[in-house]
Short mmCIF file of C-alpha atoms in Angstrom, two decimals:
data_model
loop_
_atom_site.label_atom_id
_atom_site.label_comp_id
_atom_site.label_asym_id
_atom_site.label_seq_id
_atom_site.Cartn_x
_atom_site.Cartn_y
_atom_site.Cartn_z
CA UNK A 18 -64.33 32.26 35.16
CA UNK A 19 -63.43 35.27 33.05
CA UNK A 20 -64.20 39.03 34.08
CA UNK A 21 -65.37 40.21 31.42
CA UNK A 22 -66.86 43.97 32.07
CA UNK A 23 -63.86 44.69 34.02
CA UNK A 24 -62.05 45.24 30.62
CA UNK A 25 -65.48 46.46 28.68
CA UNK A 26 -64.38 49.73 29.89
CA UNK A 27 -61.12 50.08 27.54
CA UNK A 28 -62.74 49.58 25.07
CA UNK A 29 -64.68 53.72 25.32
CA UNK A 30 -61.39 54.98 25.90
CA UNK A 31 -60.70 54.10 22.16
CA UNK A 32 -60.32 56.86 19.97
CA UNK A 33 -63.36 57.03 18.03
CA UNK A 34 -65.52 54.84 19.94
CA UNK A 35 -68.93 56.39 20.87
CA UNK A 36 -70.32 52.98 22.55
CA UNK A 37 -70.78 49.04 22.36
CA UNK A 38 -73.96 46.71 22.57
CA UNK A 39 -75.09 43.10 21.84
CA UNK A 40 -72.05 41.92 24.10
CA UNK A 41 -71.95 38.11 24.12
CA UNK A 42 -69.52 35.85 25.61
CA UNK A 43 -69.37 31.89 26.07
CA UNK A 44 -67.19 29.10 27.22
CA UNK A 45 -66.30 27.35 23.52
CA UNK A 46 -64.52 24.45 26.03
CA UNK A 47 -62.97 24.42 29.49
CA UNK A 48 -60.16 26.61 28.30
CA UNK A 49 -61.38 28.39 25.06
CA UNK A 50 -63.54 31.46 25.22
CA UNK A 51 -65.51 33.15 22.50
CA UNK A 52 -67.64 36.41 22.26
CA UNK A 53 -69.32 39.14 19.80
CA UNK A 54 -69.60 42.89 20.36
CA UNK A 55 -71.46 45.61 18.09
CA UNK A 56 -69.30 48.87 18.66
CA UNK A 57 -70.49 52.59 17.52
CA UNK A 58 -67.83 54.23 16.15
CA UNK A 59 -67.26 57.95 14.55
CA UNK A 60 -67.93 58.22 10.88
CA UNK A 61 -64.28 58.99 10.25
CA UNK A 62 -62.89 55.74 11.68
CA UNK A 63 -61.06 52.97 10.51
CA UNK A 64 -63.08 49.70 11.01
CA UNK A 65 -60.10 47.52 10.79
CA UNK A 66 -58.08 49.39 13.45
CA UNK A 67 -61.09 49.78 15.83
CA UNK A 68 -61.78 45.59 15.07
CA UNK A 69 -57.55 44.97 15.78
CA UNK A 70 -57.64 47.24 18.82
CA UNK A 71 -60.52 45.43 20.52
CA UNK A 72 -59.66 41.72 19.59
CA UNK A 73 -56.66 42.43 21.16
CA UNK A 74 -58.07 43.91 24.42
CA UNK A 75 -60.15 40.39 24.74
CA UNK A 76 -57.15 38.44 23.54
CA UNK A 77 -55.38 39.94 26.67
CA UNK A 78 -57.71 38.51 28.93
CA UNK A 79 -58.18 34.76 27.01
CA UNK A 80 -61.33 35.43 24.68
CA UNK A 81 -59.28 33.76 21.90
CA UNK A 82 -62.13 33.81 19.16
CA UNK A 83 -63.81 36.87 18.68
CA UNK A 84 -66.26 38.82 16.44
CA UNK A 85 -66.56 42.71 16.34
CA UNK A 86 -69.54 44.37 14.05
CA UNK A 87 -68.50 47.77 13.37
CA UNK A 88 -71.33 50.56 13.30
CA UNK A 89 -71.26 54.11 11.88
CA UNK A 90 -73.86 56.51 11.89
CA UNK A 91 -74.86 55.02 8.69
CA UNK A 92 -76.15 52.42 9.99
CA UNK A 93 -77.84 53.49 12.70
CA UNK A 94 -80.09 55.83 10.35
CA UNK A 95 -80.89 52.77 8.22
CA UNK A 96 -81.36 50.17 11.29
CA UNK A 97 -84.08 52.88 13.11
CA UNK A 98 -86.22 53.02 9.69
CA UNK A 99 -85.13 56.90 9.55
CA UNK A 100 -87.34 57.10 12.03
CA UNK A 101 -84.63 58.20 15.13
CA UNK A 102 -82.00 59.84 14.38
CA UNK A 103 -78.20 59.09 15.03
CA UNK A 104 -78.04 60.70 18.10
CA UNK A 105 -81.44 59.31 19.60
CA UNK A 106 -80.15 55.72 18.68
CA UNK A 107 -77.06 56.35 20.66
CA UNK A 108 -78.70 57.71 23.83
CA UNK A 109 -80.92 54.27 23.77
CA UNK A 110 -77.87 52.41 23.12
CA UNK A 111 -76.10 54.20 26.24
CA UNK A 112 -78.88 53.61 28.26
CA UNK A 113 -79.58 49.83 27.90
CA UNK A 114 -75.65 49.69 28.54
CA UNK A 115 -75.57 51.50 32.02
CA UNK A 116 -78.67 49.08 32.34
CA UNK A 117 -76.33 46.29 31.49
CA UNK A 118 -73.52 47.40 33.78
CA UNK A 119 -76.23 48.13 36.65
CA UNK A 120 -77.33 44.25 36.41
CA UNK A 121 -73.77 43.06 36.48
CA UNK A 122 -73.08 45.21 39.30
CA UNK A 123 -75.84 43.87 41.34
CA UNK A 124 -75.10 40.47 40.51
CA UNK A 125 -71.73 40.75 41.71
CA UNK A 126 -72.66 42.41 44.73
CA UNK A 127 -75.06 39.40 44.93
CA UNK A 128 -72.61 36.97 44.82
CA UNK A 129 -69.90 38.70 47.23
CA UNK A 130 -72.65 38.32 50.03
#
């Protein structure tokens, strides 16, 4: 079994990455793992560079088929219906991410018992 959450912190250390969300991973077959991820980045970041860096991180741990959706500030403003600003949406994303990490850590602790 892949321990994906132990490597996801590497995403946040990439230059220009603000946060990530909607990470999904599954086994395509016994030896083929697949995944998707949405990553929020600074406006000046090269999307292709971020995609290559994130894909390389997960390829190292055995995720051979991986899709990255890069989201910039304009995307957040569009998706929020212009009712929330970028900072509010980013804050909400970070809170959801922290909750997701907490849930996974609790599940890992239960498995360890």
